[in-house]
PDB file of C-alpha atoms and ligand atoms in Angstrom:
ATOM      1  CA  UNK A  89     113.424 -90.789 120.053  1.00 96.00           C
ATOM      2  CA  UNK A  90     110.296 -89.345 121.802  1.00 96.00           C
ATOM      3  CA  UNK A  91     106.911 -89.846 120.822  1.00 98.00           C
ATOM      4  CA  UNK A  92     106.319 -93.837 120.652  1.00 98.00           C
ATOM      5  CA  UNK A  93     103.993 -94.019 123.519  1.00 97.00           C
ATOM      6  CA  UNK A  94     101.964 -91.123 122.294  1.00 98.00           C
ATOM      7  CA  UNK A  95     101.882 -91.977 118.731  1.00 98.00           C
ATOM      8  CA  UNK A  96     100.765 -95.218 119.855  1.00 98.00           C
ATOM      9  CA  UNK A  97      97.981 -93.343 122.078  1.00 98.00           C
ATOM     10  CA  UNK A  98      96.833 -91.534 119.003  1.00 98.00           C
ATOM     11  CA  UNK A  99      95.545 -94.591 117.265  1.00 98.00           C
ATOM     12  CA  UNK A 100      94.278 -96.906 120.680  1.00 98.00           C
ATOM     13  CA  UNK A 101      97.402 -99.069 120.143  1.00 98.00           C
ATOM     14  CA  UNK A 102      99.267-100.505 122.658  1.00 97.00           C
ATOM     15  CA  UNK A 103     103.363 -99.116 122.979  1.00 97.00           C
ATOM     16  CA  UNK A 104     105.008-101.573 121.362  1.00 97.00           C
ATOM     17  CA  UNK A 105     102.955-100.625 118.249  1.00 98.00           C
ATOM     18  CA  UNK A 106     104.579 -96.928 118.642  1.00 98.00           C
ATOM     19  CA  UNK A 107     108.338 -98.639 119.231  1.00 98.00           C
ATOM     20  CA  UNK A 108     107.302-100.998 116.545  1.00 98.00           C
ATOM     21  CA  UNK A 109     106.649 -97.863 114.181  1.00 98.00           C
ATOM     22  CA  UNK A 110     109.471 -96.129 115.938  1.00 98.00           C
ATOM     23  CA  UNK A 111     111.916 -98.445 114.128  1.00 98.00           C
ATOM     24  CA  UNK A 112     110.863 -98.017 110.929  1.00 98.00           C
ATOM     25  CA  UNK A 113     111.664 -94.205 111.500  1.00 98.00           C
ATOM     26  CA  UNK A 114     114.907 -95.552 112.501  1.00 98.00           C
ATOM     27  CA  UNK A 115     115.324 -96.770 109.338  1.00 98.00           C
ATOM     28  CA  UNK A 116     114.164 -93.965 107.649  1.00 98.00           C
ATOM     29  CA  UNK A 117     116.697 -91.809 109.198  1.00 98.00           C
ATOM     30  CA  UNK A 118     119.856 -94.146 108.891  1.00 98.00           C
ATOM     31  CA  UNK A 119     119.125 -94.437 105.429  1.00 98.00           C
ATOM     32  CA  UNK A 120     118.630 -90.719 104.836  1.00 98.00           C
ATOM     33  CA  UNK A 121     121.570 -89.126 107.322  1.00 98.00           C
ATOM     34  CA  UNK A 122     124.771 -90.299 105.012  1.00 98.00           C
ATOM     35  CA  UNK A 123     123.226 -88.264 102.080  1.00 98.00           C
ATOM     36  CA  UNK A 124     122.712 -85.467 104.248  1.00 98.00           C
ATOM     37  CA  UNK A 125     126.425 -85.006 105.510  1.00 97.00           C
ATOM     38  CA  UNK A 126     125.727 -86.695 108.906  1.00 98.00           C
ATOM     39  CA  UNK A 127     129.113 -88.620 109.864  1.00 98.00           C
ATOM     40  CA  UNK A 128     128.245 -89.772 112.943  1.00 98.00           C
ATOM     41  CA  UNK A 129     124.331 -90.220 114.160  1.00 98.00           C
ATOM     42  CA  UNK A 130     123.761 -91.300 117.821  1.00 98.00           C
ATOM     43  CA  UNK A 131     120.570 -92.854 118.772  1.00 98.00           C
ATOM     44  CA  UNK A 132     119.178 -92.872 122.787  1.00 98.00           C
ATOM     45  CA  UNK A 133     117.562 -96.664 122.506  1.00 98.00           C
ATOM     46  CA  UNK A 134     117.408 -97.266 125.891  1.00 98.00           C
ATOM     47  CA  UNK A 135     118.402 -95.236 129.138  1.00 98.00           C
ATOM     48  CA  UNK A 136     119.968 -96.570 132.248  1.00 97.00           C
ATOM     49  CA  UNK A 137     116.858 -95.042 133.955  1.00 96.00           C
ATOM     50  CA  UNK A 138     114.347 -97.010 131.205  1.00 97.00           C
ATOM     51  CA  UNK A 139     114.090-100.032 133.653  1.00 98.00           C
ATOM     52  CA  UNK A 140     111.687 -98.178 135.744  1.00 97.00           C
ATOM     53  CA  UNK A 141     109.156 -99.064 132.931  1.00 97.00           C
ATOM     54  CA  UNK A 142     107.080-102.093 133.318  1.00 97.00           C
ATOM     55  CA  UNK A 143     108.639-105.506 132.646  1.00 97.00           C
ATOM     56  CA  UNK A 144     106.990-105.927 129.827  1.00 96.00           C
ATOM     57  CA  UNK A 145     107.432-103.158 127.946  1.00 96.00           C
ATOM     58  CA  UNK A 146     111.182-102.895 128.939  1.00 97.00           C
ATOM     59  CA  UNK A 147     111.118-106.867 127.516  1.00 97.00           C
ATOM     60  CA  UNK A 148     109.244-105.653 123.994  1.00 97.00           C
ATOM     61  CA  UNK A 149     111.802-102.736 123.412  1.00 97.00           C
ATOM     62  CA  UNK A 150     114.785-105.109 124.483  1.00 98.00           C
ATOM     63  CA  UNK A 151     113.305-107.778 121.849  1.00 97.00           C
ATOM     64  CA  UNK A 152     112.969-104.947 119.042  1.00 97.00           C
ATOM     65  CA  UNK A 153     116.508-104.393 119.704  1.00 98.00           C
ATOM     66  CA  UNK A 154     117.466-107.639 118.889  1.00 98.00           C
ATOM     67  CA  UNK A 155     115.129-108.110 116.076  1.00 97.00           C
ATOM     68  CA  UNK A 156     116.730-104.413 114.641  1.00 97.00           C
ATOM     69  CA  UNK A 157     119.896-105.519 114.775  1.00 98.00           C
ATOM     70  CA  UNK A 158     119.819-109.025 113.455  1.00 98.00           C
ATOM     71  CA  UNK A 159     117.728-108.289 110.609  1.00 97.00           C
ATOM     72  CA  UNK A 160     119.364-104.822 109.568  1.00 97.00           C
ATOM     73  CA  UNK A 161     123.307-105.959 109.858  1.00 98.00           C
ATOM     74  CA  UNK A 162     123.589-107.061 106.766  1.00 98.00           C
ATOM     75  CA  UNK A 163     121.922-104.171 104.917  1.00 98.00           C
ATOM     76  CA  UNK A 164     123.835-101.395 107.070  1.00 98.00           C
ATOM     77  CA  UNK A 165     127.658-103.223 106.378  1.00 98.00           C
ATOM     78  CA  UNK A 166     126.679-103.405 102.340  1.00 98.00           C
ATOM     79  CA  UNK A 167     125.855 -99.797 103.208  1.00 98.00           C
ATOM     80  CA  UNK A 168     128.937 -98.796 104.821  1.00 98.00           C
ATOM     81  CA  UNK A 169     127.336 -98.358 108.366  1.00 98.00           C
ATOM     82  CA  UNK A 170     129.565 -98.819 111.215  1.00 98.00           C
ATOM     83  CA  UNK A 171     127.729 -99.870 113.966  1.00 98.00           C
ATOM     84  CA  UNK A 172     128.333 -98.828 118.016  1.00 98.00           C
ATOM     85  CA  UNK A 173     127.307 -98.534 120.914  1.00 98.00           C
ATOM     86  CA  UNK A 174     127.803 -96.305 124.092  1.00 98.00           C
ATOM     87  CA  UNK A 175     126.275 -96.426 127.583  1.00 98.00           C
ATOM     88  CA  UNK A 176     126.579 -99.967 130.036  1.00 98.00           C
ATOM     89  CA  UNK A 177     125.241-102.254 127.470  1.00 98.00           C
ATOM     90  CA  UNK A 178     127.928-104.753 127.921  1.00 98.00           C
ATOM     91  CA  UNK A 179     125.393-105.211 130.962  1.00 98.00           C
ATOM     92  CA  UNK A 180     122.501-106.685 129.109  1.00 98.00           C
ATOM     93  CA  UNK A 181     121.752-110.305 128.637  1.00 98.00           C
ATOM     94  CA  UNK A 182     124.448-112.016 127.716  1.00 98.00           C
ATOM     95  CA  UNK A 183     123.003-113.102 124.385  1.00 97.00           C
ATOM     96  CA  UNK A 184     122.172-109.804 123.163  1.00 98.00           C
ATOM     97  CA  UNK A 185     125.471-108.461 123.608  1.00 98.00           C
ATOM     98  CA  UNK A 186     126.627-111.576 121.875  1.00 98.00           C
ATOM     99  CA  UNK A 187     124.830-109.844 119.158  1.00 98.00           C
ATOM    100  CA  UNK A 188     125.797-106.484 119.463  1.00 98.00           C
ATOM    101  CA  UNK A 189     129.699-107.779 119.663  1.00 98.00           C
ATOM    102  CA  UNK A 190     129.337-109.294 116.430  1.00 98.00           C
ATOM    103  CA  UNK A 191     127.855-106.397 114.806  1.00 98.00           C
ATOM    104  CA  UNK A 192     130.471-104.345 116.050  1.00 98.00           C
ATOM    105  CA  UNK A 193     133.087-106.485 114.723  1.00 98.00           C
ATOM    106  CA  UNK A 194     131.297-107.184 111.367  1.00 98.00           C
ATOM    107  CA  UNK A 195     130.715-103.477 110.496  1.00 98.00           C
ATOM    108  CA  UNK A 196     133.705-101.613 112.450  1.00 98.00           C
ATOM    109  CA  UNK A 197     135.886-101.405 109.224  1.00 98.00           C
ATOM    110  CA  UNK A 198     132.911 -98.879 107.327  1.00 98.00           C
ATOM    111  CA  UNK A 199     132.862 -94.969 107.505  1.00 97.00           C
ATOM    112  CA  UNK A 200     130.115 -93.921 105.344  1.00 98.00           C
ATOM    113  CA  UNK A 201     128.052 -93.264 108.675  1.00 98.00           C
ATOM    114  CA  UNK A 202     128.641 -94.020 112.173  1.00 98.00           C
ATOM    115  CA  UNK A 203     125.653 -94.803 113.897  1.00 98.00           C
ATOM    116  CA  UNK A 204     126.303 -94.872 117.817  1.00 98.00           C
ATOM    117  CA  UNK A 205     123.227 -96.621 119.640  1.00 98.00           C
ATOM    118  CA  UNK A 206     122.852 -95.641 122.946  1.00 98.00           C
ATOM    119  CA  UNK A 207     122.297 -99.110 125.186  1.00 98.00           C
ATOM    120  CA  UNK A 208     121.896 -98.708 128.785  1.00 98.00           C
ATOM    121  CA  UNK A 209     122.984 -95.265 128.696  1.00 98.00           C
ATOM    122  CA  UNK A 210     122.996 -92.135 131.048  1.00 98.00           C
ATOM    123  CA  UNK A 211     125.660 -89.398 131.342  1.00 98.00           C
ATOM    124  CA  UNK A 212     125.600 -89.585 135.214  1.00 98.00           C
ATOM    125  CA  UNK A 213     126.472 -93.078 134.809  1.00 98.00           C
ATOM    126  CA  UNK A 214     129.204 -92.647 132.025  1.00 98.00           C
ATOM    127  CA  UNK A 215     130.726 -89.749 133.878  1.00 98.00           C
ATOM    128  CA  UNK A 216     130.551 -91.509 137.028  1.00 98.00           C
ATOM    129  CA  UNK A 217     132.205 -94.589 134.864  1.00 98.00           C
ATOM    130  CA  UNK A 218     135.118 -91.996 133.459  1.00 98.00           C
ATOM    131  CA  UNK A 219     135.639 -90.656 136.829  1.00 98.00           C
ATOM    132  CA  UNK A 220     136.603 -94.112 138.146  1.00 98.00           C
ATOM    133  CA  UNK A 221     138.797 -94.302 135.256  1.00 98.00           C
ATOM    134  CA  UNK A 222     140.691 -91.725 136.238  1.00 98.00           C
ATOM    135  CA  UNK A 223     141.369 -92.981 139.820  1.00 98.00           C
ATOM    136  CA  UNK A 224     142.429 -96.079 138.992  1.00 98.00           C
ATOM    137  CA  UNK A 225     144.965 -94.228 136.617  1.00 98.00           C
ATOM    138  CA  UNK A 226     145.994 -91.867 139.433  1.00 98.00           C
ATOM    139  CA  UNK A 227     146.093 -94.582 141.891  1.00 98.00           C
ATOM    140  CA  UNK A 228     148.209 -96.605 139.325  1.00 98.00           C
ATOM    141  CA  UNK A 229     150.770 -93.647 138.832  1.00 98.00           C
ATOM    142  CA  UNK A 230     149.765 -93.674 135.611  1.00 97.00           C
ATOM    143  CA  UNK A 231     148.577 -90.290 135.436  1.00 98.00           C
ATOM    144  CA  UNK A 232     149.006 -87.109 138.164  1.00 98.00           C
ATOM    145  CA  UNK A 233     145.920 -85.854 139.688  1.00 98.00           C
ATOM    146  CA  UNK A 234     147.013 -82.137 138.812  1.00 98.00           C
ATOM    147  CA  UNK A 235     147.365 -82.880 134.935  1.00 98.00           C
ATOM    148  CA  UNK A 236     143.661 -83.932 134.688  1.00 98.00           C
ATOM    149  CA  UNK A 237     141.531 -81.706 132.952  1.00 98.00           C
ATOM    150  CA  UNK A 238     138.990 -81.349 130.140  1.00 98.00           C
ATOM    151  CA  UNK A 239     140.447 -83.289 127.556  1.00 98.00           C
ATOM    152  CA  UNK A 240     141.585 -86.180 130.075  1.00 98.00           C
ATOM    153  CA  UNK A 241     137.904 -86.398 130.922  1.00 98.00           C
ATOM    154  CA  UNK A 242     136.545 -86.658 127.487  1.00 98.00           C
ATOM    155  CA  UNK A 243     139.268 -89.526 126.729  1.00 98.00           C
ATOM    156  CA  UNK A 244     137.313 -91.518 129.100  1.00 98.00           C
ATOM    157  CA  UNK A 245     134.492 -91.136 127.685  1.00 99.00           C
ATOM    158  CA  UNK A 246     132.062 -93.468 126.276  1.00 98.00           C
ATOM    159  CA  UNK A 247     132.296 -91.229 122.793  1.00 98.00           C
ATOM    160  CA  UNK A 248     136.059 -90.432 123.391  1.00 98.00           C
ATOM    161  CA  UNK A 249     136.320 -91.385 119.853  1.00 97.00           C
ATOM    162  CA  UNK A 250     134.030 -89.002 118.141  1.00 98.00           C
ATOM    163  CA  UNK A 251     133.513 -85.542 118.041  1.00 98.00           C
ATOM    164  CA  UNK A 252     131.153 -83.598 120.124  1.00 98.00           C
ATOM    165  CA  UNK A 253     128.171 -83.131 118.498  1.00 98.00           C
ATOM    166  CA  UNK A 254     126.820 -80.145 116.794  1.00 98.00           C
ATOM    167  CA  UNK A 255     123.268 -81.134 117.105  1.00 98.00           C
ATOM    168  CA  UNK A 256     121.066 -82.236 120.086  1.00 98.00           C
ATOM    169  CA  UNK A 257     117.325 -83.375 118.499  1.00 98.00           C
ATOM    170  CA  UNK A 258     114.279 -84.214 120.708  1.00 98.00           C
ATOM    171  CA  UNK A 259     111.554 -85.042 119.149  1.00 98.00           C
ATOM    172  CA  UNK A 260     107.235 -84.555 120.236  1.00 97.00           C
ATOM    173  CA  UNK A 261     108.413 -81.204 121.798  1.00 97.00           C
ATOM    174  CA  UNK A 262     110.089 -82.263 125.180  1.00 94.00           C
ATOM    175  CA  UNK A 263     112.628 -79.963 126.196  1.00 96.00           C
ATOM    176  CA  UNK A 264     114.664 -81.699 128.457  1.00 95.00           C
ATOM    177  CA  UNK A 265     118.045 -83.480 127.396  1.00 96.00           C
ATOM    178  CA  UNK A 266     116.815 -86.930 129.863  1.00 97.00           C
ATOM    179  CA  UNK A 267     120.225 -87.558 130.920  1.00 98.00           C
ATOM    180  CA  UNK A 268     121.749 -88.164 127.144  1.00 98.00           C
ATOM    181  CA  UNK A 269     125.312 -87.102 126.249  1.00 98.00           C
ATOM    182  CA  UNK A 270     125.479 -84.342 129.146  1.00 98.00           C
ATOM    183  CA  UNK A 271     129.467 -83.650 128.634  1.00 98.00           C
ATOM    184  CA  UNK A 272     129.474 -83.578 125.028  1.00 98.00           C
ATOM    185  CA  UNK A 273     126.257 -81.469 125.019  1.00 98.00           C
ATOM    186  CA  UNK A 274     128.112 -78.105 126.049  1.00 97.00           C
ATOM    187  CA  UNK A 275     128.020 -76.172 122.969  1.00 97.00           C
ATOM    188  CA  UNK A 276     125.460 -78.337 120.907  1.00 98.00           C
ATOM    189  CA  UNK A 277     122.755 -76.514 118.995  1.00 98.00           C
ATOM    190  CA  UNK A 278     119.801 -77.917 120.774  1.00 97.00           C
ATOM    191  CA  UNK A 279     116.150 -79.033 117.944  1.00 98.00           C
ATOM    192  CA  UNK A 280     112.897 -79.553 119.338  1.00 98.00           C
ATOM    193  CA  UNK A 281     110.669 -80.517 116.690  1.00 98.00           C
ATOM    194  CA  UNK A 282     106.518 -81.725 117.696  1.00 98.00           C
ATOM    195  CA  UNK A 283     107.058 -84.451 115.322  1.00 98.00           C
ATOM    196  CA  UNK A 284     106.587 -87.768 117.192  1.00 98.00           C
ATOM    197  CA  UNK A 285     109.240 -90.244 116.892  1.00 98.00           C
ATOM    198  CA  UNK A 286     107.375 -92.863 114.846  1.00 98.00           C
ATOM    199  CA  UNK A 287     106.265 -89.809 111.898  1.00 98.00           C
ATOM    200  CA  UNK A 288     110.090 -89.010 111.427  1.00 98.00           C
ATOM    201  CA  UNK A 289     111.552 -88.934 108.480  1.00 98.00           C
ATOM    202  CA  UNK A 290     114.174 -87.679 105.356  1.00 98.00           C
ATOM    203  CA  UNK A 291     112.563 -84.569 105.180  1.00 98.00           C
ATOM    204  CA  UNK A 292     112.034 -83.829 108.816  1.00 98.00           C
ATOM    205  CA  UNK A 293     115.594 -84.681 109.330  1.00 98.00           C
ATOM    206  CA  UNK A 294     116.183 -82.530 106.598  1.00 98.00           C
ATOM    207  CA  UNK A 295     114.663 -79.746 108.131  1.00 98.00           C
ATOM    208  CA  UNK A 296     116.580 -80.012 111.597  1.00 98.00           C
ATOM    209  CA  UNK A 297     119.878 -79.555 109.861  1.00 98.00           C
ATOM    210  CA  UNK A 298     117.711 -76.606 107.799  1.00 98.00           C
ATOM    211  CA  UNK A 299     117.467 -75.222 111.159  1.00 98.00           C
ATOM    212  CA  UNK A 300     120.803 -75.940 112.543  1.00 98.00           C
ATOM    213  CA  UNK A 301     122.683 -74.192 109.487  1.00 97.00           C
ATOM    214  CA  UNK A 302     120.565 -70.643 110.622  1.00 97.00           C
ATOM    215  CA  UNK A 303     122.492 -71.125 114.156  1.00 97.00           C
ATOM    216  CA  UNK A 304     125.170 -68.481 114.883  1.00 96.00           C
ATOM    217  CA  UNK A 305     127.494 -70.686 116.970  1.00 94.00           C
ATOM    218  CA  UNK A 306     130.125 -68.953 118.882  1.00 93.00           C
ATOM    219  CA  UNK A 307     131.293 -71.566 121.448  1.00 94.00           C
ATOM    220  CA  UNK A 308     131.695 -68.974 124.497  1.00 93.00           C
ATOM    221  CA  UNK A 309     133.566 -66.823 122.240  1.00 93.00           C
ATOM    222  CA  UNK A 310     131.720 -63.335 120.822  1.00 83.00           C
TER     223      UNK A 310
HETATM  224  C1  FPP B 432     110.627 -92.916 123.944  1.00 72.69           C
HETATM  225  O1  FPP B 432     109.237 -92.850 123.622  1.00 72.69           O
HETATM  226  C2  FPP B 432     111.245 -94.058 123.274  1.00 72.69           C
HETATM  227  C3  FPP B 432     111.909 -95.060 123.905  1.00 72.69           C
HETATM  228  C4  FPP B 432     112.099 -95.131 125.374  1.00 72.69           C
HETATM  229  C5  FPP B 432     112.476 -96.187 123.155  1.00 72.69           C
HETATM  230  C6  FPP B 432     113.048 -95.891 121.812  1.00 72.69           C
HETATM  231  C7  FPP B 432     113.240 -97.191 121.154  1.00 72.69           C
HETATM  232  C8  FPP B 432     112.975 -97.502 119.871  1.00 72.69           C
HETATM  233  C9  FPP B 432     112.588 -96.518 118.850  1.00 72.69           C
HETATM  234  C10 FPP B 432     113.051 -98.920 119.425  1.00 72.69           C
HETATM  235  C11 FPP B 432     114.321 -99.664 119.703  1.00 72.69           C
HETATM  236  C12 FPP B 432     115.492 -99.009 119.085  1.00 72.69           C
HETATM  237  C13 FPP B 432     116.203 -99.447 118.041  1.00 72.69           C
HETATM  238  C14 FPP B 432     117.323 -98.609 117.540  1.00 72.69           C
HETATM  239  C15 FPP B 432     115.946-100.723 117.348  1.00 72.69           C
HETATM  240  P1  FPP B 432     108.187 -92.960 124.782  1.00 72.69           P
HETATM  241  O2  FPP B 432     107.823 -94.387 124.971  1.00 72.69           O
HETATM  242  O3  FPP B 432     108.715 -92.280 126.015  1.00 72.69           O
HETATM  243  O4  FPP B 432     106.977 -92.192 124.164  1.00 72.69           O
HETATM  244  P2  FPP B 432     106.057 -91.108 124.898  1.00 72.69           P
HETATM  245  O5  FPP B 432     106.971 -89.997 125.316  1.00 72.69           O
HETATM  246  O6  FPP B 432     105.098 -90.707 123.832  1.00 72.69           O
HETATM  247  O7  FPP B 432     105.413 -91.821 126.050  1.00 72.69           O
END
């Protein structure tokens, strides 16, 4: 969700304005992405690399968070949102994931939309985290280090329960994937739109799966 700082810039606010205005888009797009087939919509909130911001703006976006979620549960279980989260958010303050436990448990019976926030979240780190997994399994006897392979892996993923997906979006034109979902990203079709974060919306959403359905995928295959 790129774009907050410079959207922010663009009017001589200061960047909480943009993350401010970047969670309205948020709930522009949750709103809008069960009506336009999306099952399962994964959000990169906050990266395990983030804390290299200031203290105070790593404070403001961790506040927002809470604010999101504690104002929004209600509306996205009466809307058949399941919420979730992926990454090492179980590592924030103890209150907040208080928060994001309950949310979980309130909303984890709905399947109108998933919507996976990622909290805390790189795919070094989550690799890194599966690849422990595994040893401790191996060193267990629980599992033989000759049978592990791709699918073994992905089990251990954060997102082991959801597909891979088919779309990768980065918005305000960056073209770098920052870390986010790096296993599951293999055969995604990859969006760069210019619009910042904080303008996005139904339509523009609409027009990245416009996009996407012009995408020949072939997944190594010819
Ligand atoms: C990147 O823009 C955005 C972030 C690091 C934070 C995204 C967070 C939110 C939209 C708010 C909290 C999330 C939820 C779901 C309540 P940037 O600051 O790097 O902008 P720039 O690239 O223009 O500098």
């Amino acid at each position: 969700m790129d774009g907050n700082g410079r959207w922010a810039k663009q009017r001589r606010l200061p960047r909480i304005a943009g993350h401010r205005a970047g969670v309205e888009a948020v709930r522009r797009v949750v709103e809008a992405a069960p009506g336009l087939g999306i099952e399962v919509l994964t959000l990169y909130a906050f990266s395990s690399e983030n804390w290299k911001r200031p203290a105070d703006e790593v404070s403001d976006l961790m506040g927002l968070l809470r604010h999101y979620v504690r104002s929004e549960v209600k509306d996205l279980h009466r809307n058949g949102v399941r919420l979730e989260f992926i990454g090492n958010w179980r590592a924030l303050q103890p209150d907040l994931v208080a928060l994001l436990e309950d949310a979980r448990a309130l909303t984890a019976g709905n399947d109108r939309l998933t919507l996976v926030m990622a909290l805390n979240y790189g795919g070094h780190d989550e690799l890194a985290r599966a690849a422990r997994a595994l040893a401790a399994d191996v060193a267990a006897g629980r599992l033989e280090a000759s049978s592990i392979d791709a699918s073994a892996v992905a089990a251990r993923l954060d997102t082991a329960e959801w597909p891979a997906p088919d779309v990768v979006l980065r918005t305000s034109g960056e073209m770098r994937l920052s870390n986010f979902l790096l296993w599951q990203s293999a055969y995604a079709e990859f969006v760069v739109t210019e619009t910042l974060w904080p303008d996005f919306d139904a339509a523009a959403l609409a027009s990245v799966l416009a996009e996407f359905a012009t995408r020949e995928r072939r997944f190594g295959g010819r």
